[in-house]
XYZ file of C-alpha atoms in Angstrom:
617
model
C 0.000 0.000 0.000
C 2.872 2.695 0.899
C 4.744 1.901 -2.664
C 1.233 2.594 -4.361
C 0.769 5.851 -2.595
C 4.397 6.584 -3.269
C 3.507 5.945 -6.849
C 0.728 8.539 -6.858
C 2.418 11.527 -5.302
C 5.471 11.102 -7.685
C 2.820 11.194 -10.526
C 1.380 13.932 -8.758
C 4.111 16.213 -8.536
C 5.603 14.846 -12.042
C 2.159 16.404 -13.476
C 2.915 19.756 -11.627
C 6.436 19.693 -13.008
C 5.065 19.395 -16.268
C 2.114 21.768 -15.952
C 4.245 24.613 -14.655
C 7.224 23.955 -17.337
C 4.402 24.013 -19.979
C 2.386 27.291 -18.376
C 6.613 29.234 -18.189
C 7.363 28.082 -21.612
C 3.954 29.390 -22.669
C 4.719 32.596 -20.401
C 7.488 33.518 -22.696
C 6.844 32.451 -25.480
C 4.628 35.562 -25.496
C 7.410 37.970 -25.390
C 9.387 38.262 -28.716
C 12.521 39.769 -26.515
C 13.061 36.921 -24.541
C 12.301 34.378 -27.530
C 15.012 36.155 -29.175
C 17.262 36.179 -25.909
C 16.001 32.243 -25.551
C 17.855 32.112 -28.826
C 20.967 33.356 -28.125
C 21.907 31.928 -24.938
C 21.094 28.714 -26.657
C 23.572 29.162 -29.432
C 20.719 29.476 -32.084
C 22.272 32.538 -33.348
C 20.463 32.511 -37.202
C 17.003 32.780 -35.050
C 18.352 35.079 -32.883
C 19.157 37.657 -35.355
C 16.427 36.945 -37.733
C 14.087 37.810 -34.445
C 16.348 40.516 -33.391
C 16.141 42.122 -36.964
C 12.083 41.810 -36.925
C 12.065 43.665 -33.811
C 14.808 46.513 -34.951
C 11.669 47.545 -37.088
C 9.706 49.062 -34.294
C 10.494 51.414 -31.878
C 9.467 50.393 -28.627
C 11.570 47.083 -28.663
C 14.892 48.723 -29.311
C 15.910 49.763 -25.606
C 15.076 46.306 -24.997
C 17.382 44.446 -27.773
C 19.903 46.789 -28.765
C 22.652 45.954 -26.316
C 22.267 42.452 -27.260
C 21.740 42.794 -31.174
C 24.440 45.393 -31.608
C 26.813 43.005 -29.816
C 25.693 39.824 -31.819
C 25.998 41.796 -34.711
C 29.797 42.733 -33.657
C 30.891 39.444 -33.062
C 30.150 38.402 -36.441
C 31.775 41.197 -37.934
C 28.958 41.945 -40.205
C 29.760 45.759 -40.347
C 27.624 46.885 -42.807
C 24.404 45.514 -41.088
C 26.080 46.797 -37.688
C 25.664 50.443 -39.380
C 22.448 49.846 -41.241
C 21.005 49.182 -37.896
C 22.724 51.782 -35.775
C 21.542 54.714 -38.502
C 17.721 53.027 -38.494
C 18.265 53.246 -34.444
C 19.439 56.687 -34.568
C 16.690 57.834 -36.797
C 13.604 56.022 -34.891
C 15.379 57.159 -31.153
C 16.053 60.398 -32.177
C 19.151 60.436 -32.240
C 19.826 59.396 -28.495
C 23.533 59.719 -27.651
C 23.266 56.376 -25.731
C 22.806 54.926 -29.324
C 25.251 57.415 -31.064
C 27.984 56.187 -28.818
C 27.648 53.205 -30.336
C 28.620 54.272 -33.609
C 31.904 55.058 -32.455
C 32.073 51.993 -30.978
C 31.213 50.000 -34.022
C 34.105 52.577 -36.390
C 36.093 51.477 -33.495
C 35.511 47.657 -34.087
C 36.355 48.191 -38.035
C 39.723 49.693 -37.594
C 38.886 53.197 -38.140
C 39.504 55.253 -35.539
C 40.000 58.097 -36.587
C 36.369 58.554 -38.232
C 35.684 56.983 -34.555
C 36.960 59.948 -33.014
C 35.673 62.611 -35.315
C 31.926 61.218 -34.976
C 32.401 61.145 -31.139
C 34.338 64.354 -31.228
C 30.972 66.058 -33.040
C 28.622 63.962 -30.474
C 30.160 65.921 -27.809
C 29.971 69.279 -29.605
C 26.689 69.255 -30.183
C 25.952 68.132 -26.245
C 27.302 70.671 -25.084
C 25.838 73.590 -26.951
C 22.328 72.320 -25.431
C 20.592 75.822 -23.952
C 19.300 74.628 -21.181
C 21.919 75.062 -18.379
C 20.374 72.196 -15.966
C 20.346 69.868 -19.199
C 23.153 70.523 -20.351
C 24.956 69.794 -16.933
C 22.873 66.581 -17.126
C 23.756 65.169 -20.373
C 27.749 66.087 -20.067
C 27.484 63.782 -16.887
C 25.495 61.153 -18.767
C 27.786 61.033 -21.870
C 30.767 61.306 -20.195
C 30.138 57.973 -17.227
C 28.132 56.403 -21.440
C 31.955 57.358 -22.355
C 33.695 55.567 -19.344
C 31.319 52.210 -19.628
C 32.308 51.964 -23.326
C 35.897 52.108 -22.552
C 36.391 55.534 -24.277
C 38.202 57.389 -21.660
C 39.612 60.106 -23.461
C 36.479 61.367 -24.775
C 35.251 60.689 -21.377
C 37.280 62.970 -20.267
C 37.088 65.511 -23.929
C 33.356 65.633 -22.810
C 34.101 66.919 -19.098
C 36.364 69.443 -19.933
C 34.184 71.043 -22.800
C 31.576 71.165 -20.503
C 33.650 73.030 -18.382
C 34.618 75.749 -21.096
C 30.453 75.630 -22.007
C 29.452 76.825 -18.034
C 33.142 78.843 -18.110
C 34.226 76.679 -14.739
C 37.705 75.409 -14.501
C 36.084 73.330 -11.398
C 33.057 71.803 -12.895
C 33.167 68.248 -13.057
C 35.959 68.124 -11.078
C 34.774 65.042 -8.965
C 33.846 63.137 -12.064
C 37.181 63.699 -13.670
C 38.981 62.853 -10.433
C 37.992 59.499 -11.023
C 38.727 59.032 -14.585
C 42.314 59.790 -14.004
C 42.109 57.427 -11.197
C 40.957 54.479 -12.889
C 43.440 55.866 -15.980
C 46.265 55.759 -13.103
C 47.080 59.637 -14.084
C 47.898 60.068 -10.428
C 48.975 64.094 -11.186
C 45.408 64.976 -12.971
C 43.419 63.059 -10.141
C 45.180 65.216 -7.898
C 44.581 68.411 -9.830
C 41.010 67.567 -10.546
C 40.753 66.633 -6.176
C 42.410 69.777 -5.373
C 40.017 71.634 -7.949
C 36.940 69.582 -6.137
C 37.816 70.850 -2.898
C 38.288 74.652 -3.823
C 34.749 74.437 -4.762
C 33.572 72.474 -2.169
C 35.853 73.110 0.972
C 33.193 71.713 3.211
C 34.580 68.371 1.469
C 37.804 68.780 2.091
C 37.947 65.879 4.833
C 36.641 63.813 2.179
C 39.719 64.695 -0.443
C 42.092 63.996 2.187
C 40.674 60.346 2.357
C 40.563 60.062 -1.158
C 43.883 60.831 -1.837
C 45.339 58.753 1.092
C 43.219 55.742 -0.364
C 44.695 56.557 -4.051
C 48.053 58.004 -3.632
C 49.705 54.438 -2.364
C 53.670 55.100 -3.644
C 56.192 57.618 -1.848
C 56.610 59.007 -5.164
C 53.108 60.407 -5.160
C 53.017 62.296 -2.017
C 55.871 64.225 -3.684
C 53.496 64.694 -6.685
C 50.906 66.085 -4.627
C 53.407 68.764 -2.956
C 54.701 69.895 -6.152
C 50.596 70.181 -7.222
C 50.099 71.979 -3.989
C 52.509 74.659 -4.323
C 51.299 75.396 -7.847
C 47.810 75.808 -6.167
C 48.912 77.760 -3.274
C 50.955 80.248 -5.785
C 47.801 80.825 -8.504
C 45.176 80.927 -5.338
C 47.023 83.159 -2.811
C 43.990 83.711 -1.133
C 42.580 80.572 -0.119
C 43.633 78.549 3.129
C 42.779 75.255 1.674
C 45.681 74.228 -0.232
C 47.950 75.307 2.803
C 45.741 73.023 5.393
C 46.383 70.518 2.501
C 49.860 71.220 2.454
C 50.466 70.526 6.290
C 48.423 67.239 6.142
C 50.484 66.119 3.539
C 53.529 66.733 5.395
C 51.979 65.142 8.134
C 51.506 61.987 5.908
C 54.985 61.578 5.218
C 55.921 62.500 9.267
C 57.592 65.688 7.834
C 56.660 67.173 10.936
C 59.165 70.008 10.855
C 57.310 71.305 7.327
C 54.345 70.979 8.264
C 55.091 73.014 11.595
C 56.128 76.253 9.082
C 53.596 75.414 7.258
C 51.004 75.788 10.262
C 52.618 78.295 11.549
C 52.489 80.470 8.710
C 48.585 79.195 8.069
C 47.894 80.133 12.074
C 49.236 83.810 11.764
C 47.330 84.206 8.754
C 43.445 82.802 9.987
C 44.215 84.206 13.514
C 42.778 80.726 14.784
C 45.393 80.798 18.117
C 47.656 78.540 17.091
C 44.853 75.640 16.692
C 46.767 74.094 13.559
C 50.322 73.978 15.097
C 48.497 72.639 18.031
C 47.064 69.855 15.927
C 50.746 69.594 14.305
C 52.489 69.227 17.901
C 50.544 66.716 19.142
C 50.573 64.592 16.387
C 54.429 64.863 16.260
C 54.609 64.152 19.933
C 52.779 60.750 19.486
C 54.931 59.967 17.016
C 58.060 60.938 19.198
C 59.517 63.827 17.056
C 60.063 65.269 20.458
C 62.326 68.829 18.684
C 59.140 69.342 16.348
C 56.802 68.652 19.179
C 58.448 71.753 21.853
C 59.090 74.199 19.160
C 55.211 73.612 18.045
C 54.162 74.198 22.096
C 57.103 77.022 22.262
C 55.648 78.949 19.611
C 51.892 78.456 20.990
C 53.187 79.884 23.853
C 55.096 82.500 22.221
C 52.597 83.937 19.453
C 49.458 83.448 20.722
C 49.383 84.372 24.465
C 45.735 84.941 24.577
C 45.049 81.370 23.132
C 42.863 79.281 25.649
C 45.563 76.016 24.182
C 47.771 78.070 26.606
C 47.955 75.647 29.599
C 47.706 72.647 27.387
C 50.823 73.949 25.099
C 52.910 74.543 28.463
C 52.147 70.906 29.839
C 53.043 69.442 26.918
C 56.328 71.709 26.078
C 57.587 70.221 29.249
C 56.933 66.795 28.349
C 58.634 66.891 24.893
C 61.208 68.732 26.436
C 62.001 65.812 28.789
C 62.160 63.815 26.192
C 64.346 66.162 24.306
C 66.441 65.595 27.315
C 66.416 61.798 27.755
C 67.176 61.265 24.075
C 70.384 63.604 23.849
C 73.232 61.985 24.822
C 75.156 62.105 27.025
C 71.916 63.108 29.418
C 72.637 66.507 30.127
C 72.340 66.777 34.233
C 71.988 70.394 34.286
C 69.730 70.157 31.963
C 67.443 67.751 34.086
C 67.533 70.142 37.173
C 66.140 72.955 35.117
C 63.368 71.121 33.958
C 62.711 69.955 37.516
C 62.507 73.376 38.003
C 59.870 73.951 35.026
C 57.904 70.990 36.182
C 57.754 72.305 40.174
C 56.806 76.046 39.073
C 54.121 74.002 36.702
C 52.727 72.218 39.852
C 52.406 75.301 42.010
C 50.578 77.325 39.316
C 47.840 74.273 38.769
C 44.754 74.654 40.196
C 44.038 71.276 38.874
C 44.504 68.389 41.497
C 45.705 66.109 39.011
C 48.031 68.015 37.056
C 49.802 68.737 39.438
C 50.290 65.203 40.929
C 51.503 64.484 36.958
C 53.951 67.424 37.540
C 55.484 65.349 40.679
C 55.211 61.767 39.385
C 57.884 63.450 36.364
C 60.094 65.210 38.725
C 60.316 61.325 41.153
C 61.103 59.840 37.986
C 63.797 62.215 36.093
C 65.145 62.528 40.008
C 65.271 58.547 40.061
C 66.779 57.256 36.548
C 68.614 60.592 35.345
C 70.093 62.030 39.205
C 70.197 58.792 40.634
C 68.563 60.849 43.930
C 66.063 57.860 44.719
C 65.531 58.171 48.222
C 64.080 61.175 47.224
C 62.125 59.916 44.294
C 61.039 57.395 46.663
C 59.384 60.224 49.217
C 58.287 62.387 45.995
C 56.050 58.975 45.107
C 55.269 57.643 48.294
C 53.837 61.282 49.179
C 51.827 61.410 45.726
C 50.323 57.751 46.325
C 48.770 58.783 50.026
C 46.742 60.894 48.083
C 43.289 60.576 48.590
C 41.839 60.865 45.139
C 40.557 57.225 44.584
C 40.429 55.064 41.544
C 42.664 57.594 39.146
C 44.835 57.744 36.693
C 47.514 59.506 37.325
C 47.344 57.597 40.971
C 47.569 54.177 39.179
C 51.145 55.630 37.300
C 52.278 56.945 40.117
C 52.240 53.484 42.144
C 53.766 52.015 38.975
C 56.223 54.379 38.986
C 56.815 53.924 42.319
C 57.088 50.188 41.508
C 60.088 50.987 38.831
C 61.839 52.665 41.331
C 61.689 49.879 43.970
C 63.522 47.910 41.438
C 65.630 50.552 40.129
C 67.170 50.171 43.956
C 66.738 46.179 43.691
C 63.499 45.836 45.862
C 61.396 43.492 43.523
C 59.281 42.176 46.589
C 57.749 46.061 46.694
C 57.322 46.350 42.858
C 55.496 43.355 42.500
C 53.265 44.202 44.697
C 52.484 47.585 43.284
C 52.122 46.371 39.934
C 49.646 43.702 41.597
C 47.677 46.647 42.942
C 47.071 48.341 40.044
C 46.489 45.126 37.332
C 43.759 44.475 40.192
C 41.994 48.290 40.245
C 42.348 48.418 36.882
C 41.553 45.165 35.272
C 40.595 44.232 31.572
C 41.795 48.401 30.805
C 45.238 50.188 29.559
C 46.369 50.510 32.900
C 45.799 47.388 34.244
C 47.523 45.540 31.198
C 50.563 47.771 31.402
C 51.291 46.885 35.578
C 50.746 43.207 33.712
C 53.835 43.691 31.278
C 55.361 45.323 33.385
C 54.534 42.152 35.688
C 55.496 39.897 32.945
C 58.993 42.071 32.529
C 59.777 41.723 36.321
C 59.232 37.777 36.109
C 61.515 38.058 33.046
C 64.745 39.824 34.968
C 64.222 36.985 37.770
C 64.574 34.239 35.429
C 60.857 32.916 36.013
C 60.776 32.450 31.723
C 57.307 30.436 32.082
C 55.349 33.154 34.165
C 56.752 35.690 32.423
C 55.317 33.614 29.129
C 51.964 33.109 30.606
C 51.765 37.112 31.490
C 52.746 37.723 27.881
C 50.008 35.066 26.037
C 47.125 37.033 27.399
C 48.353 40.273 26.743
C 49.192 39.540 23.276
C 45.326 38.947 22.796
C 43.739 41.160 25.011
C 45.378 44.492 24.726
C 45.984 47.658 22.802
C 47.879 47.594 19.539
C 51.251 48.802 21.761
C 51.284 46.590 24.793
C 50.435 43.955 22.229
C 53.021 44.851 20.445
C 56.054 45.140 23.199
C 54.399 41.836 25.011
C 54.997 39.933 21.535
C 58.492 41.506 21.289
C 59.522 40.218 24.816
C 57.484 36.681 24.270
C 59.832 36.217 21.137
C 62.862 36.950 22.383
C 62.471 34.242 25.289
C 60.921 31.905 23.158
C 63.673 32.121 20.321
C 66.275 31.961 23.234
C 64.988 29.171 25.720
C 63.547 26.908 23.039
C 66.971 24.662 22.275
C 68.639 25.707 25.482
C 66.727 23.880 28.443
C 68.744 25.614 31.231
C 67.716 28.679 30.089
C 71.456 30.044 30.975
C 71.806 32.375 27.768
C 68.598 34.656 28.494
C 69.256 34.415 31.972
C 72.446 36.719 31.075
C 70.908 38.877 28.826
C 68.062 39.234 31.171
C 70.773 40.362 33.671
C 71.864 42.289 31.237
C 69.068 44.285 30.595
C 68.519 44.863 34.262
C 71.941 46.389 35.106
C 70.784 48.836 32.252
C 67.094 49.395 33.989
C 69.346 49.855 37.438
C 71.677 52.304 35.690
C 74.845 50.210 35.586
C 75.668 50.787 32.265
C 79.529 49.713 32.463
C 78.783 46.644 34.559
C 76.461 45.917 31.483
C 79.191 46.014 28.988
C 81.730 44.030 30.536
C 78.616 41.475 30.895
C 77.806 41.878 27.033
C 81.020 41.525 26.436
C 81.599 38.369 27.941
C 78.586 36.949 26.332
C 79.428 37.850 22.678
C 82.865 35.747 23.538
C 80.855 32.906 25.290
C 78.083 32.394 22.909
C 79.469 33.397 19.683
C 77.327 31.511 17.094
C 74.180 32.213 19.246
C 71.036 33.246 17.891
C 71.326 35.811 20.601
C 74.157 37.473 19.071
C 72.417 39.927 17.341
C 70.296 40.875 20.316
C 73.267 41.530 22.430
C 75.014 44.121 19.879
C 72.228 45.939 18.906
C 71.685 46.022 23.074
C 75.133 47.302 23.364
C 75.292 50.083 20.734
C 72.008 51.551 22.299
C 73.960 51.511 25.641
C 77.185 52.772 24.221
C 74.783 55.871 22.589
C 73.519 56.622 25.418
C 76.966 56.854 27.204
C 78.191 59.021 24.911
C 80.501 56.792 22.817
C 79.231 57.340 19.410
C 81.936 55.843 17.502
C 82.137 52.552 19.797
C 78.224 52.324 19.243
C 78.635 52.251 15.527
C 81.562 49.533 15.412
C 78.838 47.528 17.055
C 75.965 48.487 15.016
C 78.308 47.717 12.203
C 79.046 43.791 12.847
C 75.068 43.647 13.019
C 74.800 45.458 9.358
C 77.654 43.138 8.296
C 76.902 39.896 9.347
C 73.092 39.927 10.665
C 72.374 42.110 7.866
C 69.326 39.672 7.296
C 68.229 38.836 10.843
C 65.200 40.886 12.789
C 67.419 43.710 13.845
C 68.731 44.153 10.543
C 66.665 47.441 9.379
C 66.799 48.169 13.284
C 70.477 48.731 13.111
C 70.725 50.086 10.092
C 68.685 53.139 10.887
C 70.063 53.368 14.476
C 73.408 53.991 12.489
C 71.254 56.510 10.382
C 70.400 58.207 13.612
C 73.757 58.512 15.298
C 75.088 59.423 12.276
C 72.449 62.348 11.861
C 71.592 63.412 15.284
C 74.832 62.737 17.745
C 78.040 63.312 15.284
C 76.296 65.825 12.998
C 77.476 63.891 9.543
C 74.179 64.477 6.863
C 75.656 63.248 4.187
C 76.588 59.834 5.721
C 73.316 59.640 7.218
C 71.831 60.352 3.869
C 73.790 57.242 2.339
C 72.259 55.578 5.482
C 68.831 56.097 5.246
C 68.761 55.586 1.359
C 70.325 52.213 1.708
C 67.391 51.619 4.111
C 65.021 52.517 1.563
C 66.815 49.826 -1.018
C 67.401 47.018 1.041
C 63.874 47.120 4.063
C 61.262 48.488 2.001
C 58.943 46.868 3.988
C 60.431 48.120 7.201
C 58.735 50.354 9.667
C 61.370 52.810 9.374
C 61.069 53.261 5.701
C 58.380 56.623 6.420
C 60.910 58.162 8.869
C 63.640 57.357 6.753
C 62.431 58.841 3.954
C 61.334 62.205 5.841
C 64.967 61.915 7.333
C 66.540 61.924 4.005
C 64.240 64.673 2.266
C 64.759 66.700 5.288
C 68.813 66.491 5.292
C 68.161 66.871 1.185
C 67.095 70.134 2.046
C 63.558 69.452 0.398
C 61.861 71.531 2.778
C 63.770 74.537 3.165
C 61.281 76.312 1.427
């Protein structure tokens, strides 16, 4: 009984099958378009055409067929039907440009282009001398993206620009042309026609900026769009948005010292109180060009004394100045008690609570690690953490702070516990997951490799893109050290090492590095330990020794991890510490050549350009 209903239902729905195939067929089999289509996907291309042609006769099937016929027709290379059609087309439609377009297209097909180009050439003429202003405007576009699809760029872009002359605006259509040259890969025209776009639209101008760091993907072509710049800023004296462009692109290529003048100048000019070197200073701080940073705060300061970025420019001026400081070498002591100085006069003029704490948790720590005075830095800290201010920031450093100095003066039981404190009140944020790496780097100096990796797993998931970033460093240094040496003996020195460093005992450090590049000569650690000992070297002063070291990296580790590191730290000694450009130059350009992918290829190049004497001017 169930196979005989089984039976029935497949007839059943074998009937429906049937009935609804029958009831489509019949569906379009009233349509003479898709008969004809029906054709021609099927191969039948004699019925196609013969059904194509009986519909060519009447008007209201050609929008229907034509992109289909006129194709067919091409790919059989039957010309002279091709045109018979198209001028039947032309004289039933009108005379529609969509169709007339097509006529160039099918001189195109047949080898002529010049008579191609003349019969588009006189298309566009006559578009364009259409009275009608908002028509006009409205078939230029149309034409011109008909133009594009067909693969007939230049007349795409003929079209544009005599619309242009027809409304007498060099900007018109500047958009639309923009993205001809793009997809044409004229990178100086797109930038032209953006720079045009956003001189008539300025409210845009956010949107240009986008656009051309999208498009402009080669070093090459941020020089193109200076060069384009400066030709705008010359014929259009009066208009600010070519300079604002200007300093962004300098910003681009972290030419932060142009785009300061350039800010500068723009500042004095809008009397906006110093809002775009502001802008230009901060940004240069984050990216530690700490010289560009102060002189952008020092001139706030300076030229705009009524600016309400007053307070702001002063806090920060002292910051980048300490860094200024730190990162001149030999560390200029004097130079440190001045600035203690700055930062005390700072903290007695705040009337903010907090600011002021930041003022003292900089003088415990440039008392601590650059006067060695930490029994004082000690009391500075121990003062700021009794503070009754709660769950804070600026609390929260100051304890890890405090924690650094603890083991600056070899009291790891008190650090830990700090660090402990402040993972705790701050867990699953920034804070908390830097008293973690800092954890993780404390576990790390004692030798405990495993906790240190187990601190390091979870913050190379769960952090920001920098603690990420510095917790992978570390986690690949032990694991590429530890993981063919069981008794963990190498990076047990270096992690000595790098703690006589942290504690300030520089020359105990290289008589340890020393030792080690003797002892574990064909070590992977090799590299490590020279690149380790030319920062230390730098910072001591000893230019020349640093270099011999960074030199044995660039010779023999050339292709290792640290290779572009080394090479540009040679860049920067060169540059900044023994005042020789042109070697420097010869540096950084080698840097370009051999790391292009390197992150040091952006400040290399700015480096270069700037010692070039590119933006002198």
């Amino acid at each position: 009984m169930w196979k005989l209903l089984i039976s029935v239902r497949s007839l059943v729905l074998a009937a429906l099958v049937v009935l609804f195939s029958a009831t489509t067929l019949d569906a379009q089999s009233n349509d003479p378009v898709d008969i004809a289509e029906e054709y021609l996907s099927q191969g039948e291309v004699e019925k196609a055409r013969d059904q194509f042609e009986k519909l060519a006769k009447s008007r209201q099937y050609i929008p229907r067929i034509h992109d289909s016929y006129f194709s067919l027709l091409l790919s059989e290379k039957d010309f002279d039907e091709a045109e018979k059609y198209l001028k039947s087309v032309l004289k039933q439609m009108d005379g529609s440009f969509r169709y007339a377009i097509d006529m160039g297209v099918l001189y195109r097909s047949m080898g002529e282009n010049e008579r191609a180009s003349k019969y588009l050439d006189d298309l566009i003429d006559d578009i364009v001398k259409t009275e009608d202003a908002n028509l006009r405007r409205n078939n230029v576009s149309i034409l011109a993206q008909m133009f594009f699809q067909k693969d007939f760029r230049d007349k795409a872009i003929r079209t544009y620009q005599k619309g242009r002359e027809a409304f007498g605006n060099s900007d018109q259509f500047a958009l639309d042309l923009a993205t001809v040259y793009r997809v044409m890969n004229e990178k100086e025209n797109m930038i032209t026609e953006y720079l045009r776009f956003s001189k008539s639209q300025p409210r845009n101008v956010g949107f240009v900026k986008n656009s051309l760091q999208r498009y402009l993907t080669e070093p090459e072509d941020m020089d193109t769009l200076e060069i384009v710049l400066y030709d705008f800023i010359q014929e259009e004296a009066g208009n600010p948005i070519f300079n604002e462009l200007l300093v962004w692109t300098h910003l681009q290529q972290k030419n932060f010292s142009a785009a300061l003048r350039q800010a500068r100048a723009l500042d004095r000019r809008m009397a906006n109180n110093g809002q775009n070197i502001l802008e230009v200073g901060m940004i240069a701080f984050e990216n530690d060009d700490f010289k560009s940073a102060s002189q952008a705060f020092g001139y706030i300061m300076s030229d705009f004394p009524d600016s309400p970025n007053q307070r702001l420019a002063l806090r920060y001026s002292l910051l980048a100045e300490e860094e200024v400081i730190k990162t001149t070498y030999p560390v200029d002591k004097d130079a440190v008690r001045n600035l203690i100085v700055k930062y005390n006069q700072y903290k007695e003029e705040s009337r903010d609570i907090f600011s002021a704490m930041e003022a003292q948790r900089r003088v415990a720590l440039l008392q601590a690690f650059q006067l060695n005075e930490v029994d004082t830095a000690i009391a500075t800290l121990q003062d700021l953490v009794s503070q009754p201010v709660g769950k804070h920031r600026v609390l929260a450093e100051a304890k890890m702070d405090l924690a650094d100095i603890y083991l600056l003066d070899q009291q790891p039981w008190e650090s830990i516990l700090l660090y402990g404190q402040v993972e705790r009140m701050f867990k699953d944020e920034p804070l908390g997951y830097t008293a973690k790496l800092k954890s993780a780097k404390l576990s790390y100096f004692k030798g405990e490799f495993e906790l240190a990796q187990s601190h390091l797993d979870i913050l190379k998931l769960a952090t920001s893109r920098e603690i990420a970033n510095d917790a992978l460093d570390l986690s690949i240094l032990i694991k590429n050290n530890t993981v063919f040496d069981t008794t963990d003996v190498v990076m047990q020195s270096y992690a000595n090492v790098e703690l006589m460093i942290f504690q300030n005992h520089q020359e105990e450090a290289l008589v340890a590095m020393d030792s080690m590049l003797v002892a574990y000569e064909d070590h992977s650690i090799s590299d490590e330990v020279l690149y380790l000992k030319a920062q230390t070297l730098r910072e001591l002063g000893r230019f020349d020794d640093a270099l011999a070291s960074l030199k044995i990296i660039n010779e023999k580790y050339y292709y290792d991890i640290l290779g572009d590191d080394a090479l540009f730290l040679t860049g920067l000694i060169l540059e900044q510490d023994l005042n020789k450009p042109q070697e420097a130059m010869t540096i950084y350009s080698d840097l370009l050549t051999k790391f292009q992918g390197s992150i040091y290829v952006a400040e290399a190049r700015s480096r270069f350009r700037e010692l070039r004497g590119d933006f002198n001017n």
